């Protein structure tokens, strides 16, 4: 019974989001048909490569987080685990984003791998919010977002340090505390990633004839990405991300914005499929280096 209710609510949430984001496109009439007939491959390719470059950096950053948690794996294993597990956001769901990576790293501590994904999510969302401030206030908003986030990270480190010292077993299980400068660099790295993905959004706005600043387009996508990421019921944020982008850019022609939102979804799907291939290929690359650090007691699965 509970599973049936969960499925119904999930379909309802996705359906409402998809309907809201599709409505301007369906009612756009001549604009929609004209835009679909005049798609420029240059814009689509440029958006694809900007999006793909951003996604390609994610395993590298996550690999750095794993190193900080004393999980030593080859870089190609990080690419395999993240890129292959990421496709599971669509089916079976977002939980596979964590479980999938644990399954690809069976010799590492499941708790530490899960914690690394949690840290990734925190820093990715913070970086998205920093870029999202550009939607509201332009470049000063991004600078202000950094100035707000960095002191928060410093305070968080000061609050967690006594806890780590009081319960050393927790550090043994989850990994060492990330120092402030590492957390700050990770937020900047994820802000750059979202900046590249936001560049794809801006390129597509140019394609449909919209004139808006880069930070307006990229910031709107970053905020809609946060909404889709936090929407647990929507697989890969489907419907929530698109409706969020349409709502945030509601001052522009609705059909054009809706087209951008759905072109971004198709671009994301194409990039995910391409990166799935990269992840599978990375897993087949031979590597003779040790895959895990056994000296810190991380093999407690």
Short mmCIF file of C-alpha atoms in Angstrom, two decimals:
data_model
loop_
_atom_site.label_atom_id
_atom_site.label_comp_id
_atom_site.label_asym_id
_atom_site.label_seq_id
_atom_site.Cartn_x
_atom_site.Cartn_y
_atom_site.Cartn_z
CA UNK A 1 0.00 0.00 0.00
CA UNK A 2 2.80 2.41 0.95
CA UNK A 3 4.66 1.60 -2.26
CA UNK A 4 1.53 2.35 -4.30
CA UNK A 5 1.08 5.71 -2.56
CA UNK A 6 4.75 6.55 -3.09
CA UNK A 7 4.51 5.70 -6.78
CA UNK A 8 1.35 7.76 -7.21
CA UNK A 9 2.89 10.82 -5.52
CA UNK A 10 6.05 10.40 -7.59
CA UNK A 11 4.11 10.31 -10.86
CA UNK A 12 2.01 13.27 -9.73
CA UNK A 13 5.06 15.40 -8.87
CA UNK A 14 6.85 14.59 -12.13
CA UNK A 15 3.65 15.02 -14.16
CA UNK A 16 2.90 18.45 -12.72
CA UNK A 17 6.45 19.58 -13.31
CA UNK A 18 6.56 18.29 -16.86
CA UNK A 19 3.14 19.78 -17.62
CA UNK A 20 4.13 23.21 -16.31
CA UNK A 21 7.37 23.22 -18.31
CA UNK A 22 5.73 21.91 -21.51
CA UNK A 23 2.69 24.20 -21.52
CA UNK A 24 4.45 27.27 -22.97
CA UNK A 25 6.09 25.13 -25.64
CA UNK A 26 2.81 23.49 -26.69
CA UNK A 27 0.95 26.79 -26.79
CA UNK A 28 3.83 28.56 -28.53
CA UNK A 29 2.38 27.71 -31.93
CA UNK A 30 4.34 29.09 -34.84
CA UNK A 31 7.38 29.98 -32.70
CA UNK A 32 7.82 26.39 -31.54
CA UNK A 33 7.53 24.87 -35.01
CA UNK A 34 9.88 27.50 -36.44
CA UNK A 35 12.46 26.92 -33.69
CA UNK A 36 12.38 23.16 -34.09
CA UNK A 37 12.86 23.49 -37.85
CA UNK A 38 15.80 25.84 -37.57
CA UNK A 39 17.93 24.15 -34.90
CA UNK A 40 21.57 25.03 -35.50
CA UNK A 41 23.89 22.10 -34.98
CA UNK A 42 26.63 24.54 -33.90
CA UNK A 43 24.67 25.66 -30.86
CA UNK A 44 23.67 22.13 -29.91
CA UNK A 45 27.22 20.83 -30.27
CA UNK A 46 28.64 23.76 -28.31
CA UNK A 47 26.08 23.22 -25.54
CA UNK A 48 26.82 19.49 -25.51
CA UNK A 49 30.58 19.99 -25.15
CA UNK A 50 30.21 22.66 -22.46
CA UNK A 51 27.88 20.37 -20.48
CA UNK A 52 30.11 17.34 -21.08
CA UNK A 53 33.22 19.20 -19.93
CA UNK A 54 31.49 20.12 -16.68
CA UNK A 55 30.33 16.55 -16.06
CA UNK A 56 33.78 15.18 -16.93
CA UNK A 57 35.26 17.16 -14.05
CA UNK A 58 32.92 15.61 -11.47
CA UNK A 59 34.80 12.29 -11.07
CA UNK A 60 38.10 14.15 -10.74
CA UNK A 61 36.74 16.31 -7.91
CA UNK A 62 35.12 13.31 -6.22
CA UNK A 63 38.45 11.46 -6.47
CA UNK A 64 40.04 14.33 -4.54
CA UNK A 65 37.36 13.97 -1.84
CA UNK A 66 38.07 10.23 -1.62
CA UNK A 67 41.78 10.96 -1.20
CA UNK A 68 40.99 13.35 1.64
CA UNK A 69 39.02 10.53 3.30
CA UNK A 70 42.05 8.23 2.86
CA UNK A 71 40.43 6.04 0.21
CA UNK A 72 43.16 5.60 -2.39
CA UNK A 73 41.85 4.44 -5.74
CA UNK A 74 43.08 4.93 -9.30
CA UNK A 75 41.48 7.84 -11.11
CA UNK A 76 39.94 5.54 -13.74
CA UNK A 77 38.05 3.70 -10.95
CA UNK A 78 36.60 7.00 -9.78
CA UNK A 79 35.42 7.74 -13.31
CA UNK A 80 33.91 4.28 -13.62
CA UNK A 81 32.10 4.40 -10.29
CA UNK A 82 30.67 7.91 -10.62
CA UNK A 83 29.75 7.97 -14.29
CA UNK A 84 28.17 4.51 -14.38
CA UNK A 85 26.33 5.02 -11.09
CA UNK A 86 25.05 8.44 -12.20
CA UNK A 87 22.88 6.94 -14.93
CA UNK A 88 20.98 5.18 -12.13
CA UNK A 89 19.44 8.53 -11.16
CA UNK A 90 16.88 7.86 -13.88
CA UNK A 91 16.22 4.19 -13.07
CA UNK A 92 16.08 2.81 -10.37
CA UNK A 93 16.39 6.23 -8.69
CA UNK A 94 18.64 8.67 -6.89
CA UNK A 95 19.60 6.21 -4.16
CA UNK A 96 21.64 4.33 -6.78
CA UNK A 97 23.80 7.45 -7.01
CA UNK A 98 25.20 6.30 -3.65
CA UNK A 99 24.61 2.55 -3.66
CA UNK A 100 26.01 2.21 -7.17
CA UNK A 101 29.31 3.80 -6.21
CA UNK A 102 29.59 1.60 -3.12
CA UNK A 103 29.05 -1.46 -5.32
CA UNK A 104 31.83 -0.33 -7.67
CA UNK A 105 34.25 0.07 -4.75
CA UNK A 106 33.57 -3.17 -2.81
CA UNK A 107 36.91 -3.17 -0.98
CA UNK A 108 36.50 0.33 0.44
CA UNK A 109 34.57 1.37 3.49
CA UNK A 110 30.92 1.69 2.56
CA UNK A 111 30.49 4.37 5.24
CA UNK A 112 33.35 6.45 3.86
CA UNK A 113 32.16 6.14 0.28
CA UNK A 114 28.66 7.18 1.33
CA UNK A 115 30.12 10.11 3.29
CA UNK A 116 32.15 11.15 0.25
CA UNK A 117 28.95 11.31 -1.80
CA UNK A 118 27.28 13.32 0.96
CA UNK A 119 30.18 15.79 0.97
CA UNK A 120 30.03 15.94 -2.82
CA UNK A 121 26.34 16.80 -2.64
CA UNK A 122 26.90 19.49 0.00
CA UNK A 123 29.69 21.21 -1.92
CA UNK A 124 27.90 20.83 -5.26
CA UNK A 125 24.76 22.45 -3.85
CA UNK A 126 26.80 25.24 -2.25
CA UNK A 127 28.59 25.88 -5.55
CA UNK A 128 25.25 25.91 -7.35
CA UNK A 129 23.86 28.45 -4.88
CA UNK A 130 26.95 30.66 -5.31
CA UNK A 131 26.40 30.68 -9.07
CA UNK A 132 22.66 31.01 -8.55
CA UNK A 133 23.27 34.30 -6.74
CA UNK A 134 24.35 35.61 -10.13
CA UNK A 135 20.77 35.18 -11.32
CA UNK A 136 19.59 37.68 -8.71
CA UNK A 137 22.47 40.17 -8.49
CA UNK A 138 24.90 39.41 -11.32
CA UNK A 139 28.65 39.33 -10.62
CA UNK A 140 28.31 41.06 -7.22
CA UNK A 141 25.91 38.29 -6.21
CA UNK A 142 28.48 35.59 -7.03
CA UNK A 143 31.15 37.45 -5.05
CA UNK A 144 28.72 37.91 -2.18
CA UNK A 145 27.84 34.21 -2.29
CA UNK A 146 31.51 33.31 -1.92
CA UNK A 147 31.91 35.75 0.96
CA UNK A 148 28.95 34.14 2.72
CA UNK A 149 29.88 30.50 2.06
CA UNK A 150 33.53 30.62 3.07
CA UNK A 151 32.98 31.90 6.63
CA UNK A 152 30.26 29.28 6.99
CA UNK A 153 32.74 26.55 6.04
CA UNK A 154 35.25 27.91 8.54
CA UNK A 155 32.64 27.89 11.32
CA UNK A 156 31.57 24.36 10.36
CA UNK A 157 35.16 23.15 10.66
CA UNK A 158 35.48 24.74 14.12
CA UNK A 159 32.23 23.12 15.27
CA UNK A 160 33.07 19.66 13.95
CA UNK A 161 36.65 19.54 15.23
CA UNK A 162 35.68 19.00 18.91
CA UNK A 163 33.20 16.30 17.88
CA UNK A 164 35.91 14.53 15.91
CA UNK A 165 38.28 14.64 18.89
CA UNK A 166 35.60 13.49 21.35
CA UNK A 167 34.56 10.47 19.27
CA UNK A 168 37.67 9.17 17.47
CA UNK A 169 35.76 6.08 16.39
CA UNK A 170 33.56 8.29 14.23
CA UNK A 171 36.60 9.60 12.38
CA UNK A 172 37.89 6.07 11.99
CA UNK A 173 34.61 5.08 10.35
CA UNK A 174 33.83 8.21 8.26
CA UNK A 175 37.32 9.52 7.58
CA UNK A 176 39.26 12.58 8.73
CA UNK A 177 37.71 16.02 8.92
CA UNK A 178 38.19 18.12 5.79
CA UNK A 179 40.18 21.29 6.58
CA UNK A 180 38.71 24.67 5.69
CA UNK A 181 40.96 25.38 2.71
CA UNK A 182 40.08 22.02 1.12
CA UNK A 183 36.34 22.62 1.56
CA UNK A 184 36.72 26.13 0.11
CA UNK A 185 38.55 24.82 -2.96
CA UNK A 186 35.90 22.12 -3.46
CA UNK A 187 33.11 24.72 -3.41
CA UNK A 188 35.01 26.78 -6.00
CA UNK A 189 35.56 23.68 -8.12
CA UNK A 190 31.87 22.81 -8.12
CA UNK A 191 30.99 26.43 -8.85
CA UNK A 192 33.22 26.18 -11.93
CA UNK A 193 31.50 22.93 -12.95
CA UNK A 194 28.09 24.57 -12.70
CA UNK A 195 29.49 27.52 -14.62
CA UNK A 196 30.35 25.24 -17.52
CA UNK A 197 26.94 23.58 -17.45
CA UNK A 198 25.36 27.02 -17.15
CA UNK A 199 27.33 28.02 -20.24
CA UNK A 200 25.39 25.34 -22.13
CA UNK A 201 22.16 26.98 -20.96
CA UNK A 202 23.32 30.40 -22.14
CA UNK A 203 24.35 29.01 -25.54
CA UNK A 204 20.88 27.55 -25.98
CA UNK A 205 19.25 30.87 -25.06
CA UNK A 206 21.24 32.44 -27.88
CA UNK A 207 20.03 29.68 -30.19
CA UNK A 208 16.36 30.51 -29.62
CA UNK A 209 16.93 34.24 -29.94
CA UNK A 210 16.84 35.25 -26.27
CA UNK A 211 19.10 38.06 -25.10
CA UNK A 212 20.15 37.75 -21.49
CA UNK A 213 23.41 37.96 -19.52
CA UNK A 214 25.41 34.79 -19.02
CA UNK A 215 24.96 34.93 -15.24
CA UNK A 216 21.19 35.28 -15.67
CA UNK A 217 20.96 32.08 -17.70
CA UNK A 218 23.58 30.07 -15.82
CA UNK A 219 22.32 31.25 -12.42
CA UNK A 220 18.75 30.31 -13.29
CA UNK A 221 19.86 26.83 -14.31
CA UNK A 222 21.96 26.47 -11.14
CA UNK A 223 18.95 27.27 -8.95
CA UNK A 224 16.68 24.96 -10.93
CA UNK A 225 19.36 22.27 -10.61
CA UNK A 226 19.27 22.65 -6.82
CA UNK A 227 15.48 22.23 -6.86
CA UNK A 228 15.74 19.13 -9.05
CA UNK A 229 18.56 17.69 -6.94
CA UNK A 230 16.59 18.05 -3.73
CA UNK A 231 13.37 16.68 -5.28
CA UNK A 232 13.81 13.09 -4.15
CA UNK A 233 10.65 11.88 -5.92
CA UNK A 234 11.73 13.14 -9.36
CA UNK A 235 14.23 10.84 -11.13
CA UNK A 236 17.23 13.01 -12.09
CA UNK A 237 15.07 16.03 -11.24
CA UNK A 238 12.81 15.36 -14.24
CA UNK A 239 10.11 18.00 -14.54
CA UNK A 240 11.25 19.89 -11.44
CA UNK A 241 14.41 21.22 -13.08
CA UNK A 242 12.59 22.20 -16.27
CA UNK A 243 9.65 23.85 -14.52
CA UNK A 244 12.07 25.67 -12.21
CA UNK A 245 13.99 27.09 -15.16
CA UNK A 246 10.77 28.15 -16.91
CA UNK A 247 9.53 29.84 -13.74
CA UNK A 248 12.80 31.63 -13.01
CA UNK A 249 12.95 33.02 -16.57
CA UNK A 250 9.25 33.80 -16.72
CA UNK A 251 9.96 37.41 -17.75
CA UNK A 252 11.13 36.16 -21.15
CA UNK A 253 8.96 34.63 -23.92
CA UNK A 254 7.53 31.44 -22.42
CA UNK A 255 7.84 29.24 -25.51
CA UNK A 256 11.50 30.16 -25.97
CA UNK A 257 12.35 29.49 -22.32
CA UNK A 258 10.46 26.19 -22.37
CA UNK A 259 12.37 25.14 -25.47
CA UNK A 260 15.66 25.96 -23.73
CA UNK A 261 14.62 23.94 -20.67
CA UNK A 262 13.82 20.84 -22.70
CA UNK A 263 16.87 21.19 -24.93
CA UNK A 264 18.91 21.24 -21.72
CA UNK A 265 17.18 18.03 -20.61
CA UNK A 266 17.96 16.31 -23.92
CA UNK A 267 21.54 17.62 -23.75
CA UNK A 268 21.88 16.27 -20.21
CA UNK A 269 20.56 12.86 -21.28
CA UNK A 270 22.95 12.77 -24.25
CA UNK A 271 25.87 13.69 -22.00
CA UNK A 272 24.87 11.08 -19.40
CA UNK A 273 24.77 8.37 -22.06
CA UNK A 274 28.11 9.49 -23.51
CA UNK A 275 29.65 9.56 -20.03
CA UNK A 276 28.24 6.11 -19.32
CA UNK A 277 30.35 4.91 -22.22
CA UNK A 278 33.37 6.77 -20.83
CA UNK A 279 32.80 5.17 -17.42
CA UNK A 280 32.55 1.68 -18.87
CA UNK A 281 35.68 2.29 -20.94
CA UNK A 282 37.53 3.63 -17.91
CA UNK A 283 36.72 0.46 -15.99
CA UNK A 284 38.39 -1.65 -18.68
CA UNK A 285 41.66 0.30 -18.57
CA UNK A 286 44.30 -1.84 -16.80
CA UNK A 287 45.90 -0.28 -13.74
CA UNK A 288 48.67 -1.95 -11.78
CA UNK A 289 48.70 0.50 -8.89
CA UNK A 290 47.13 -0.50 -5.54
CA UNK A 291 43.46 0.36 -5.53
CA UNK A 292 42.87 0.93 -1.83
CA UNK A 293 44.77 2.07 1.19
CA UNK A 294 44.65 -0.77 3.70
CA UNK A 295 46.78 0.99 6.31
CA UNK A 296 43.97 3.16 7.74
CA UNK A 297 41.40 0.48 8.40
CA UNK A 298 39.06 1.53 5.61
CA UNK A 299 38.08 -2.00 4.62
CA UNK A 300 35.27 -2.40 7.13
CA UNK A 301 32.44 -3.30 4.73
#
